[in-house]
Amino acid sequence: MLDGRKINVGVLGATGTVGQRFISLLAEHPFFVIHALGASPRSAGKHYAKAVNWKQVRPIPSQVREIIVHECKPEHFLECEVVFSGLDADVAGDIEASFRLAELAVFSNAKNFRRDPNVPLIVPLVNPTHLSMIRQQRALHSPPLKKGFIVTNANCSTTGAVVPLAVLEKAFGPLESCIITTMQAISGAGYPGLPSFDILDNVVPYISGEEEKIEWETLKILGGIVDDDEGQKVFDMHSRQPLRVSASCNRVPVIEGHTECVSVRFARRPPPSPQQVREALQGYTSDVYTMGCPSAPRHTIFVHEEADRPQPRLDRDYQAGAGVCVGRVRQCRVLDIKFVVLANNVAIGAATSSIINAEYAAIKGEI
């Protein structure tokens, strides 16, 4: 694929929940090699094993235990070609911008640059071709860049929903409206997350900013890239066929795995039948899998026939959480079709998406 070439990578926010998942996934990667780790000043100077409160199922990978953690400054990462960011949004913006300025390729899980008009927002199972926007991003940067860029992946709850939505649009034409109700795992709030007193025996019907993210990000991801009147590339935000998205987000006492109830209406009439929808979802293969990205799942969407699936505890780790699961596909008496989606929020909803985005960029020669 890359003629045996290895690519040095760094991880920012390496001691956090998403950073730990990056390290777990990258430890066995066929061509990405963990070379540098960054975290807060209180962790800097320590061996990784001493700096981290490890919360993954598998032990800390042996090759990173003795790596010295640095502050998140570009000078410590200059031997890397790729940097993965699991930083909190409170600090991610300026740090990621400084790494881009230092001519590093940054693949971010943070929200800070998702709305930037020159930064692609990529769910790799859906819209990897939006990577083409990085050339304009480099050219319009002041000063212009040769290698540095930022690519973001979507919010974890957006990711789960847009995968089946994109497949349905590809198979049956544009969607007109969509209602999404989420039941989101506590790991989406990071560690230590919500106090047990707040979440045990409870459902919290509000997650700050989450509904707005789903409603806006879905349009950028499912939309295309067009030329404006000045000849620059712009994201069209699904403007060729306006799509209305309404989201309601809830935090539930589940550790990992976001469950979402989705109802859609198609622009074309008559709409597809539930069986046609099942067949389209089951038959879809992502471009990143076809191109050979090693972290891409064989089954982009696994469609359950059982009436009570998918379930977080049973299905979140299928294919290492790299795909999505769909079940209960049926007719909607208000819109057209409704179904349930499950996505692993710390895998395809976070670290796995960033890693597949970087694999795709490497294969396309952008790294």
XYZ file of C-alpha atoms in Angstrom:
367
model
C 0.000 0.000 0.000
C 2.729 2.450 1.010
C 5.617 0.265 -0.235
C 6.528 -0.680 3.318
C 7.035 2.919 4.436
C 6.396 3.688 8.100
C 4.939 7.031 9.158
C 5.812 8.570 12.517
C 2.769 9.900 14.353
C 2.140 11.828 17.539
C -0.863 11.924 19.858
C -2.036 15.109 21.581
C -4.117 14.729 24.700
C -2.512 11.312 25.084
C -3.597 10.775 28.693
C -7.314 11.466 28.087
C -10.080 9.074 27.119
C -9.802 9.627 23.367
C -5.999 9.834 23.522
C -5.859 6.436 25.222
C -8.060 4.957 22.513
C -5.764 6.445 19.857
C -2.801 4.735 21.505
C -4.595 1.384 21.797
C -5.505 1.432 18.111
C -2.194 2.767 16.827
C -0.048 0.311 18.819
C -0.730 -2.447 16.289
C -1.065 -0.300 13.183
C 0.622 -1.601 10.017
C 2.262 1.710 9.012
C 1.610 4.380 11.643
C 4.265 4.323 14.388
C 3.746 6.180 17.679
C 6.740 8.487 18.003
C 5.688 11.300 20.355
C 3.042 11.921 23.003
C 1.710 15.238 24.245
C -0.386 16.151 27.267
C -0.792 18.893 29.863
C 2.204 20.519 31.602
C 1.557 18.445 34.749
C 2.159 15.250 32.728
C 5.149 16.569 30.766
C 8.487 15.027 31.643
C 7.003 11.769 32.936
C 7.064 8.336 31.362
C 3.675 7.689 29.803
C 2.903 4.813 32.185
C 3.427 7.178 35.124
C 1.488 10.071 33.614
C -1.697 8.270 32.553
C -4.656 6.958 34.525
C -5.175 4.090 32.065
C -8.845 3.173 31.562
C -8.729 0.820 28.568
C -9.545 -2.892 28.621
C -6.133 -3.874 27.277
C -2.905 -3.045 29.142
C -0.808 -0.037 28.121
C 1.060 -1.058 24.943
C 4.653 -1.917 25.781
C 6.114 0.367 23.117
C 4.653 3.508 24.711
C 5.078 2.806 28.417
C 8.510 4.457 28.602
C 7.924 7.270 26.108
C 8.464 10.648 27.781
C 5.364 12.823 27.594
C 5.901 16.359 26.271
C 3.860 19.498 26.380
C 1.730 19.980 23.283
C 4.213 22.131 21.393
C 5.252 21.550 17.771
C 8.985 21.489 18.517
C 8.549 18.140 20.272
C 6.806 16.589 17.254
C 8.960 17.656 14.322
C 9.956 14.071 13.522
C 6.290 13.194 13.051
C 4.357 13.493 9.815
C 0.917 13.054 11.357
C -0.510 14.270 14.657
C -3.748 12.938 16.115
C -5.537 15.300 18.480
C -7.660 14.041 21.350
C -7.482 17.427 23.074
C -10.394 19.018 24.887
C -12.018 21.827 22.955
C -11.019 24.308 25.669
C -7.385 24.116 24.526
C -7.471 22.427 21.127
C -7.908 25.461 18.864
C -4.634 27.332 19.344
C -2.591 24.147 19.792
C -3.862 22.508 16.607
C -3.361 25.743 14.655
C 0.267 25.906 15.833
C 0.904 22.344 14.664
C -0.587 23.123 11.255
C 1.635 26.194 11.016
C 4.613 23.917 11.757
C 3.705 21.964 8.579
C 2.237 18.958 10.363
C -0.878 17.072 9.255
C -3.384 17.311 12.108
C -6.327 14.910 12.407
C -8.556 16.270 15.136
C -11.374 14.875 17.202
C -12.104 18.307 18.694
C -14.910 20.607 17.563
C -12.873 23.802 17.151
C -12.304 23.728 13.380
C -15.410 21.835 12.247
C -17.125 25.037 11.116
C -14.040 26.468 9.399
C -14.976 26.984 5.707
C -11.671 25.471 4.543
C -11.436 22.547 6.952
C -13.052 19.262 5.902
C -15.386 17.578 8.366
C -15.030 13.928 7.461
C -16.821 10.788 8.524
C -14.551 8.401 6.625
C -17.294 5.859 5.878
C -19.263 8.638 4.153
C -17.353 11.597 2.661
C -13.575 10.987 2.444
C -13.449 12.900 -0.850
C -13.904 16.128 1.144
C -10.190 15.722 1.871
C -9.659 17.595 -1.416
C -10.399 20.838 0.470
C -7.013 20.725 2.218
C -5.249 22.063 -0.873
C -7.279 25.264 -0.713
C -6.789 25.334 3.062
C -3.008 25.340 2.564
C -3.125 27.917 -0.217
C -5.319 30.398 1.686
C -3.447 30.074 4.956
C -1.274 33.037 5.907
C 1.480 32.242 5.199
C 0.646 29.560 2.585
C 1.560 26.051 3.701
C 3.282 23.212 1.875
C 2.346 20.236 4.048
C 0.370 21.394 7.079
C -3.376 21.035 7.300
C -6.220 20.203 9.693
C -8.899 17.585 9.129
C -11.670 17.117 11.667
C -13.967 14.206 12.301
C -17.545 14.688 13.411
C -19.237 14.719 16.756
C -19.708 11.152 18.009
C -23.504 11.262 17.781
C -23.457 12.860 14.324
C -21.175 10.095 13.072
C -23.565 7.282 13.923
C -26.518 8.927 12.209
C -24.911 10.191 9.002
C -23.598 6.798 7.898
C -27.031 5.282 7.185
C -28.363 8.664 6.041
C -25.629 8.910 3.406
C -26.338 5.388 2.176
C -30.045 6.127 1.877
C -29.384 9.278 -0.128
C -27.049 7.403 -2.434
C -29.611 4.666 -3.014
C -32.892 6.589 -3.082
C -32.095 10.237 -3.665
C -32.065 13.232 -1.326
C -33.673 13.296 2.079
C -36.130 16.041 2.887
C -36.305 15.817 6.682
C -34.858 13.793 9.525
C -35.639 13.445 13.235
C -32.939 12.025 15.514
C -33.293 11.136 19.186
C -30.101 10.017 20.904
C -29.347 7.914 23.974
C -25.694 8.742 24.535
C -23.159 6.894 26.672
C -21.391 8.584 29.554
C -17.944 8.083 27.982
C -18.945 10.778 25.495
C -18.436 13.274 28.313
C -14.835 12.120 28.893
C -13.311 10.859 32.130
C -14.437 11.071 34.913
C -17.670 12.099 33.196
C -20.905 12.686 35.056
C -21.117 12.135 38.821
C -22.713 8.776 39.611
C -25.390 10.580 41.625
C -26.499 12.342 38.420
C -26.560 9.416 36.002
C -27.386 6.237 37.947
C -31.129 5.477 37.896
C -31.535 8.473 35.613
C -31.672 9.935 32.115
C -30.403 13.475 31.541
C -32.406 15.045 28.678
C -29.833 17.704 27.802
C -26.242 17.675 26.514
C -24.877 21.163 25.969
C -24.399 22.026 22.305
C -25.031 18.494 21.110
C -28.290 19.010 19.259
C -26.915 21.990 17.353
C -23.839 19.960 16.354
C -25.926 17.148 14.882
C -28.221 19.500 13.002
C -25.372 21.538 11.475
C -22.670 18.899 10.966
C -25.035 16.568 9.112
C -25.493 19.187 6.401
C -21.763 19.782 5.924
C -21.009 16.060 5.764
C -23.854 15.042 3.434
C -23.466 18.121 1.244
C -21.005 18.570 -1.599
C -18.180 20.931 -2.573
C -18.910 23.542 -5.256
C -17.257 26.620 -6.764
C -18.484 30.027 -5.601
C -18.638 33.203 -7.704
C -14.964 33.925 -6.948
C -13.792 30.499 -8.034
C -13.120 29.192 -4.530
C -14.307 25.849 -3.229
C -17.114 25.958 -0.668
C -19.165 23.355 1.193
C -22.724 23.632 -0.133
C -24.368 22.462 3.134
C -26.816 20.239 1.228
C -28.305 23.378 -0.376
C -29.240 21.675 -3.652
C -31.964 19.833 -1.743
C -32.552 21.523 1.627
C -32.544 19.024 4.474
C -34.227 19.748 7.801
C -32.704 17.951 10.772
C -34.205 17.972 14.266
C -32.191 16.378 17.094
C -32.966 15.622 20.740
C -30.025 14.407 22.841
C -30.083 12.438 26.089
C -27.361 11.081 28.371
C -28.084 7.554 29.608
C -26.327 5.192 32.061
C -24.362 3.248 29.448
C -20.556 3.285 29.403
C -19.907 3.052 25.636
C -22.121 3.063 22.572
C -24.509 5.760 21.391
C -27.990 4.554 20.396
C -30.080 6.764 18.100
C -33.670 6.537 16.898
C -33.920 8.024 13.416
C -36.922 8.853 11.231
C -36.534 10.143 7.666
C -38.632 11.486 4.820
C -37.430 11.168 1.224
C -37.874 13.864 -1.404
C -38.827 11.324 -4.068
C -42.285 9.781 -4.026
C -43.152 7.046 -3.479
C -40.500 6.332 -0.819
C -38.627 3.037 -0.599
C -40.053 0.151 1.367
C -38.447 -1.031 4.628
C -37.062 -4.080 2.821
C -35.479 -1.913 0.127
C -33.890 0.196 2.874
C -32.521 -2.898 4.634
C -30.989 -4.173 1.409
C -29.394 -0.811 0.591
C -27.875 -0.469 4.054
C -26.577 -4.046 4.148
C -25.120 -3.842 0.645
C -23.122 -0.642 1.084
C -19.315 -0.786 1.061
C -17.319 2.327 1.898
C -14.682 3.778 -0.421
C -12.106 3.694 2.375
C -12.521 -0.071 2.678
C -12.311 -0.551 -1.095
C -9.117 1.518 -1.195
C -7.507 -0.651 1.473
C -7.514 1.551 4.581
C -6.528 -1.028 7.206
C -8.813 0.302 9.957
C -11.926 0.487 7.760
C -14.601 -2.107 8.585
C -15.575 -4.806 6.110
C -19.236 -4.177 6.904
C -19.899 -0.451 6.974
C -23.393 -1.138 8.301
C -24.512 -4.366 9.920
C -28.285 -4.720 9.700
C -29.915 -6.696 12.496
C -33.036 -8.732 11.834
C -33.795 -9.324 15.522
C -36.517 -7.110 16.966
C -34.456 -6.110 20.010
C -31.117 -5.188 18.385
C -28.800 -3.339 18.232
C -27.903 -3.007 21.908
C -24.812 -1.209 23.264
C -23.536 -4.006 25.475
C -23.941 -6.663 22.788
C -23.013 -4.801 19.599
C -20.677 -1.861 20.298
C -17.477 -3.871 19.817
C -18.432 -5.636 16.585
C -15.594 -5.019 14.096
C -13.724 -3.261 16.917
C -16.414 -0.584 16.879
C -15.356 0.632 13.431
C -18.731 0.269 11.711
C -22.303 1.023 12.710
C -25.203 -1.282 13.488
C -28.774 -0.669 12.358
C -31.959 -2.440 13.392
C -35.736 -2.102 13.612
C -36.067 -0.771 10.062
C -39.763 -0.130 9.578
C -42.349 2.219 8.142
C -42.883 5.545 9.891
C -46.471 6.781 10.025
C -45.346 10.418 10.307
C -42.378 10.510 7.901
C -41.400 7.525 5.696
C -38.907 5.171 7.371
C -37.606 4.819 10.918
C -34.774 2.744 12.385
C -32.327 2.433 15.276
C -28.582 3.083 14.953
C -25.784 2.074 17.303
C -22.256 3.479 17.000
C -19.282 3.052 19.319
C -18.720 6.648 20.359
C -15.034 6.237 21.299
C -14.171 4.161 18.209
C -15.864 5.176 14.934
C -17.300 8.145 16.852
C -13.829 9.406 17.750
C -10.353 7.862 17.408
C -11.086 5.288 14.701
C -12.523 7.961 12.401
C -9.415 10.115 12.742
C -7.147 7.150 12.041
C -9.084 6.097 8.921
C -9.023 9.714 7.716
C -5.233 9.705 8.060
C -4.933 6.328 6.332
C -6.967 7.671 3.417
C -4.803 10.808 3.230
C -1.641 8.671 3.208
C -2.947 6.418 0.457
C -3.979 9.477 -1.589
C -0.468 10.907 -1.247
C -1.414 13.911 0.898
C 1.015 12.923 3.662
